[in-house]
Amino acid sequence: QLGIMPRAIQDVPGLKIRSTYHPVEAVGGDIYDFIRFSDDKIGIFIGDASGHGLASAFVATICKMSLYSHTRSETPVNQLLARMNADLMSNVTSGHYLTCFWGILDLSAKTITCARAGHPKPILMSKENTLQFLDPPGTFIGILDTVAFEQRTYNVSEGDRIYFFTDGIYEVMSSTRESGRTLGFQEFRKILTEHNRLPLDEVIPSLKSYLSHYTYEDDYTLILTEVQ
């Protein structure tokens, strides 16, 4: 499974990238990747196969192969998700599905054009800590034969950070504070806002330290990008 993950994540001119990946078993259902289309355009993909363990890893691998197959050239982002949906419907009959987000950052135009398939909404934060969700609507991949995904474009500015993540990072249980309490998305959003003030290289280590007090029951992935 490590072979289908990005081997090394390199900053590109105009964009800094940091990430962390944490499976709860030997294999997991989270996948992510970065695909360069040109000097100014980079695609960012993050996905989460339902469940965890071997079955989820299998579904994630099929989706990763589908992603590679359909990104040999740049296509509209919503069409890419439709093609991946067709591939999953043709190859998986176990009832497993995938949530995902696919966006193409145009660093020259300072935009991100994206589509989403039932995945947690990435969070765009400015240097002033104003917050915006990247939230084009769309249902899970692998559930329906015919499904439409909406494509939306958002503006980004120098210093903006975009947080991409899977739900395993906030669907966690407290192990020391208020035992049995789930963190939840709204609390996680507040934590991100507080940590967004830190220097880029300190954000993910600080978040991981804060969340070490919680018990993880699902895989999680967190990707942080900063526009230069």
CSV table of C-alpha atoms in Angstrom, one decimal:
chain,number,residue,atom,x,y,z
A,1,GLN,CA,0.0,0.0,0.0
A,2,LEU,CA,2.9,2.4,0.7
A,3,GLY,CA,3.8,1.9,-3.0
A,4,ILE,CA,0.7,3.7,-4.1
A,5,MET,CA,1.2,6.7,-1.8
A,6,PRO,CA,3.4,9.7,-2.8
A,7,ARG,CA,7.0,8.6,-2.1
A,8,ALA,CA,8.2,12.1,-1.4
A,9,ILE,CA,6.1,15.3,-1.2
A,10,GLN,CA,8.0,18.2,-2.8
A,11,ASP,CA,7.2,21.8,-2.6
A,12,VAL,CA,6.5,23.4,-6.0
A,13,PRO,CA,7.1,27.0,-7.0
A,14,GLY,CA,4.2,28.9,-5.5
A,15,LEU,CA,3.1,26.2,-3.1
A,16,LYS,CA,4.3,24.5,0.1
A,17,ILE,CA,2.9,21.1,1.0
A,18,ARG,CA,2.9,19.3,4.3
A,19,SER,CA,1.1,16.0,5.1
A,20,THR,CA,0.6,13.2,7.6
A,21,TYR,CA,-1.0,9.7,7.2
A,22,HIS,CA,-2.0,7.4,10.0
A,23,PRO,CA,-3.6,4.0,9.4
A,24,VAL,CA,-5.2,2.3,12.4
A,25,GLU,CA,-4.3,-1.2,11.0
A,26,ALA,CA,-1.5,-2.6,8.9
A,27,VAL,CA,-3.3,-1.3,5.8
A,28,GLY,CA,-5.9,1.4,5.5
A,29,GLY,CA,-8.5,2.9,3.3
A,30,ASP,CA,-7.2,6.5,3.0
A,31,ILE,CA,-5.5,7.6,-0.2
A,32,TYR,CA,-4.0,10.9,-1.5
A,33,ASP,CA,-1.8,12.1,-4.2
A,34,PHE,CA,-0.4,15.2,-6.0
A,35,ILE,CA,-0.4,15.4,-9.8
A,36,ARG,CA,1.5,18.0,-11.7
A,37,PHE,CA,-0.1,19.1,-15.0
A,38,SER,CA,2.2,22.0,-15.7
A,39,ASP,CA,4.6,24.4,-13.9
A,40,ASP,CA,1.5,26.3,-12.7
A,41,LYS,CA,-1.1,23.6,-12.1
A,42,ILE,CA,-1.1,20.8,-9.5
A,43,GLY,CA,-3.9,18.4,-8.7
A,44,ILE,CA,-4.6,17.4,-5.1
A,45,PHE,CA,-6.6,14.2,-4.4
A,46,ILE,CA,-7.7,12.8,-1.1
A,47,GLY,CA,-10.0,9.9,-0.6
A,48,ASP,CA,-11.4,7.6,2.1
A,49,ALA,CA,-12.8,4.1,1.4
A,50,SER,CA,-15.6,3.0,3.7
A,51,GLY,CA,-14.5,1.0,6.7
A,52,HIS,CA,-10.9,0.2,7.3
A,53,GLY,CA,-8.5,-2.7,6.9
A,54,LEU,CA,-7.8,-5.0,3.9
A,55,ALA,CA,-11.2,-4.5,2.2
A,56,SER,CA,-10.9,-0.7,2.3
A,57,ALA,CA,-7.3,-0.8,1.2
A,58,PHE,CA,-8.4,-2.9,-1.9
A,59,VAL,CA,-11.0,-0.3,-2.8
A,60,ALA,CA,-8.6,2.5,-2.3
A,61,THR,CA,-6.1,0.8,-4.6
A,62,ILE,CA,-8.6,0.4,-7.4
A,63,CYS,CA,-9.5,4.1,-7.0
A,64,LYS,CA,-5.9,5.1,-7.1
A,65,MET,CA,-5.3,3.2,-10.3
A,66,SER,CA,-8.4,4.9,-11.7
A,67,LEU,CA,-7.1,8.3,-10.7
A,68,TYR,CA,-3.8,7.6,-12.5
A,69,SER,CA,-5.6,6.4,-15.6
A,70,HIS,CA,-7.8,9.4,-16.0
A,71,THR,CA,-5.2,12.1,-15.2
A,72,ARG,CA,-2.8,11.4,-18.1
A,73,SER,CA,-4.1,14.8,-19.3
A,74,GLU,CA,-6.1,17.5,-17.6
A,75,THR,CA,-9.9,17.0,-17.7
A,76,PRO,CA,-12.7,18.9,-16.0
A,77,VAL,CA,-12.6,17.9,-12.3
A,78,ASN,CA,-16.2,16.8,-12.1
A,79,GLN,CA,-15.7,14.5,-15.1
A,80,LEU,CA,-12.8,12.9,-13.4
A,81,LEU,CA,-14.9,11.9,-10.4
A,82,ALA,CA,-17.7,10.6,-12.8
A,83,ARG,CA,-15.1,8.4,-14.5
A,84,MET,CA,-13.8,7.1,-11.2
A,85,ASN,CA,-17.3,6.3,-10.2
A,86,ALA,CA,-17.9,4.2,-13.3
A,87,ASP,CA,-14.6,2.3,-12.7
A,88,LEU,CA,-15.6,1.5,-9.1
A,89,MET,CA,-19.1,0.5,-10.0
A,90,SER,CA,-17.6,-1.9,-12.7
A,91,ASN,CA,-15.0,-3.5,-10.4
A,92,VAL,CA,-16.4,-3.6,-6.8
A,93,THR,CA,-19.6,-5.3,-5.8
A,94,SER,CA,-19.0,-5.6,-2.1
A,95,GLY,CA,-21.0,-2.4,-1.2
A,96,HIS,CA,-17.8,-0.4,-0.3
A,97,TYR,CA,-17.7,3.1,-1.5
A,98,LEU,CA,-15.3,6.1,-1.6
A,99,THR,CA,-15.6,9.7,-0.4
A,100,CYS,CA,-13.1,12.0,-2.1
A,101,PHE,CA,-12.1,15.5,-3.1
A,102,TRP,CA,-10.2,16.5,-6.3
A,103,GLY,CA,-9.0,20.0,-6.9
A,104,ILE,CA,-6.6,21.6,-9.4
A,105,LEU,CA,-4.7,24.6,-8.0
A,106,ASP,CA,-3.8,27.1,-10.7
A,107,LEU,CA,-0.9,29.0,-9.1
A,108,SER,CA,-0.8,31.6,-11.8
A,109,ALA,CA,-4.5,32.4,-11.8
A,110,LYS,CA,-4.6,32.0,-8.0
A,111,THR,CA,-7.6,29.7,-8.1
A,112,ILE,CA,-8.6,26.1,-7.1
A,113,THR,CA,-11.2,24.4,-9.2
A,114,CYS,CA,-12.6,21.3,-7.5
A,115,ALA,CA,-15.3,18.6,-7.1
A,116,ARG,CA,-16.3,16.6,-4.1
A,117,ALA,CA,-17.8,13.2,-3.6
A,118,GLY,CA,-19.3,13.2,-0.1
A,119,HIS,CA,-16.0,14.0,1.5
A,120,PRO,CA,-15.3,16.3,4.4
A,121,LYS,CA,-15.1,19.9,3.1
A,122,PRO,CA,-11.6,21.2,2.9
A,123,ILE,CA,-11.0,24.4,4.8
A,124,LEU,CA,-9.4,27.5,3.2
A,125,MET,CA,-7.9,29.9,5.7
A,126,SER,CA,-6.4,33.3,5.0
A,127,LYS,CA,-3.5,34.9,6.9
A,128,GLU,CA,-6.1,36.8,8.9
A,129,ASN,CA,-7.7,33.4,9.9
A,130,THR,CA,-10.9,34.0,7.9
A,131,LEU,CA,-12.4,30.6,7.0
A,132,GLN,CA,-14.1,29.3,3.9
A,133,PHE,CA,-15.2,25.8,3.0
A,134,LEU,CA,-14.5,24.2,-0.4
A,135,ASP,CA,-17.9,22.6,-0.7
A,136,PRO,CA,-19.2,21.7,-4.2
A,137,PRO,CA,-21.9,19.1,-3.7
A,138,GLY,CA,-21.6,15.5,-4.8
A,139,THR,CA,-22.5,12.0,-3.5
A,140,PHE,CA,-20.2,9.1,-2.7
A,141,ILE,CA,-18.3,7.2,-5.5
A,142,GLY,CA,-19.4,3.6,-6.0
A,143,ILE,CA,-23.0,3.8,-4.9
A,144,LEU,CA,-25.0,4.8,-8.0
A,145,ASP,CA,-24.3,4.1,-11.7
A,146,THR,CA,-25.3,7.6,-12.8
A,147,VAL,CA,-24.3,10.5,-10.6
A,148,ALA,CA,-23.4,14.1,-11.3
A,149,PHE,CA,-20.7,16.1,-9.6
A,150,GLU,CA,-20.7,19.9,-9.4
A,151,GLN,CA,-17.5,21.8,-10.2
A,152,ARG,CA,-16.7,25.1,-8.5
A,153,THR,CA,-13.8,27.5,-8.5
A,154,TYR,CA,-12.5,29.4,-5.5
A,155,ASN,CA,-10.0,32.2,-5.4
A,156,VAL,CA,-6.8,31.9,-3.3
A,157,SER,CA,-4.3,34.5,-2.2
A,158,GLU,CA,-0.7,34.5,-1.1
A,159,GLY,CA,-0.4,33.2,2.4
A,160,ASP,CA,-3.7,31.2,2.2
A,161,ARG,CA,-3.6,27.7,3.6
A,162,ILE,CA,-5.9,24.9,2.6
A,163,TYR,CA,-6.5,22.0,4.9
A,164,PHE,CA,-7.5,18.7,3.3
A,165,PHE,CA,-8.4,15.7,5.6
A,166,THR,CA,-10.4,12.5,6.1
A,167,ASP,CA,-13.0,12.2,8.8
A,168,GLY,CA,-10.9,9.8,10.9
A,169,ILE,CA,-9.0,12.9,12.2
A,170,TYR,CA,-12.0,14.3,14.1
A,171,GLU,CA,-14.1,11.2,14.7
A,172,VAL,CA,-12.0,10.3,17.7
A,173,MET,CA,-12.8,9.6,21.4
A,174,SER,CA,-11.2,11.5,24.3
A,175,SER,CA,-9.0,9.3,26.4
A,176,THR,CA,-8.1,11.8,29.1
A,177,ARG,CA,-10.6,14.7,28.9
A,178,GLU,CA,-14.2,13.9,29.4
A,179,SER,CA,-13.9,10.2,28.8
A,180,GLY,CA,-16.2,9.0,26.0
A,181,ARG,CA,-16.5,12.4,24.4
A,182,THR,CA,-16.1,12.6,20.6
A,183,LEU,CA,-14.1,15.5,19.2
A,184,GLY,CA,-16.4,16.1,16.2
A,185,PHE,CA,-16.0,18.4,13.1
A,186,GLN,CA,-17.0,21.7,14.7
A,187,GLU,CA,-14.4,21.3,17.5
A,188,PHE,CA,-11.8,20.2,15.0
A,189,ARG,CA,-12.5,23.3,12.9
A,190,LYS,CA,-11.9,25.5,16.0
A,191,ILE,CA,-8.6,23.7,16.7
A,192,LEU,CA,-7.4,24.3,13.1
A,193,THR,CA,-8.2,28.0,13.5
A,194,GLU,CA,-6.1,28.2,16.6
A,195,HIS,CA,-3.2,26.3,15.0
A,196,ASN,CA,-3.3,28.2,11.8
A,197,ARG,CA,-1.4,31.1,13.5
A,198,LEU,CA,1.6,28.9,13.8
A,199,PRO,CA,4.5,28.8,11.3
A,200,LEU,CA,3.8,26.2,8.5
A,201,ASP,CA,6.2,23.6,9.7
A,202,GLU,CA,4.8,23.6,13.3
A,203,VAL,CA,1.1,23.2,12.4
A,204,ILE,CA,0.9,19.4,11.8
A,205,PRO,CA,3.3,18.4,14.7
A,206,SER,CA,1.4,20.6,17.1
A,207,LEU,CA,-2.0,19.2,15.9
A,208,LYS,CA,-0.7,15.7,16.3
A,209,SER,CA,0.5,16.5,19.8
A,210,TYR,CA,-2.9,18.0,20.7
A,211,LEU,CA,-4.8,15.1,19.3
A,212,SER,CA,-2.6,12.5,21.0
A,213,HIS,CA,-5.0,12.6,23.9
A,214,TYR,CA,-7.7,11.1,21.7
A,215,THR,CA,-8.2,7.5,20.7
A,216,TYR,CA,-8.4,6.8,16.9
A,217,GLU,CA,-10.7,4.2,15.5
A,218,ASP,CA,-10.3,5.0,11.8
A,219,ASP,CA,-7.5,5.9,9.5
A,220,TYR,CA,-6.7,9.6,9.1
A,221,THR,CA,-4.9,11.8,6.6
A,222,LEU,CA,-4.2,15.5,6.8
A,223,ILE,CA,-2.7,17.6,4.0
A,224,LEU,CA,-1.8,21.3,4.5
A,225,THR,CA,-0.9,23.5,1.6
A,226,GLU,CA,0.2,27.2,1.7
A,227,VAL,CA,0.1,29.5,-1.3
A,228,GLN,CA,3.2,31.5,-1.8
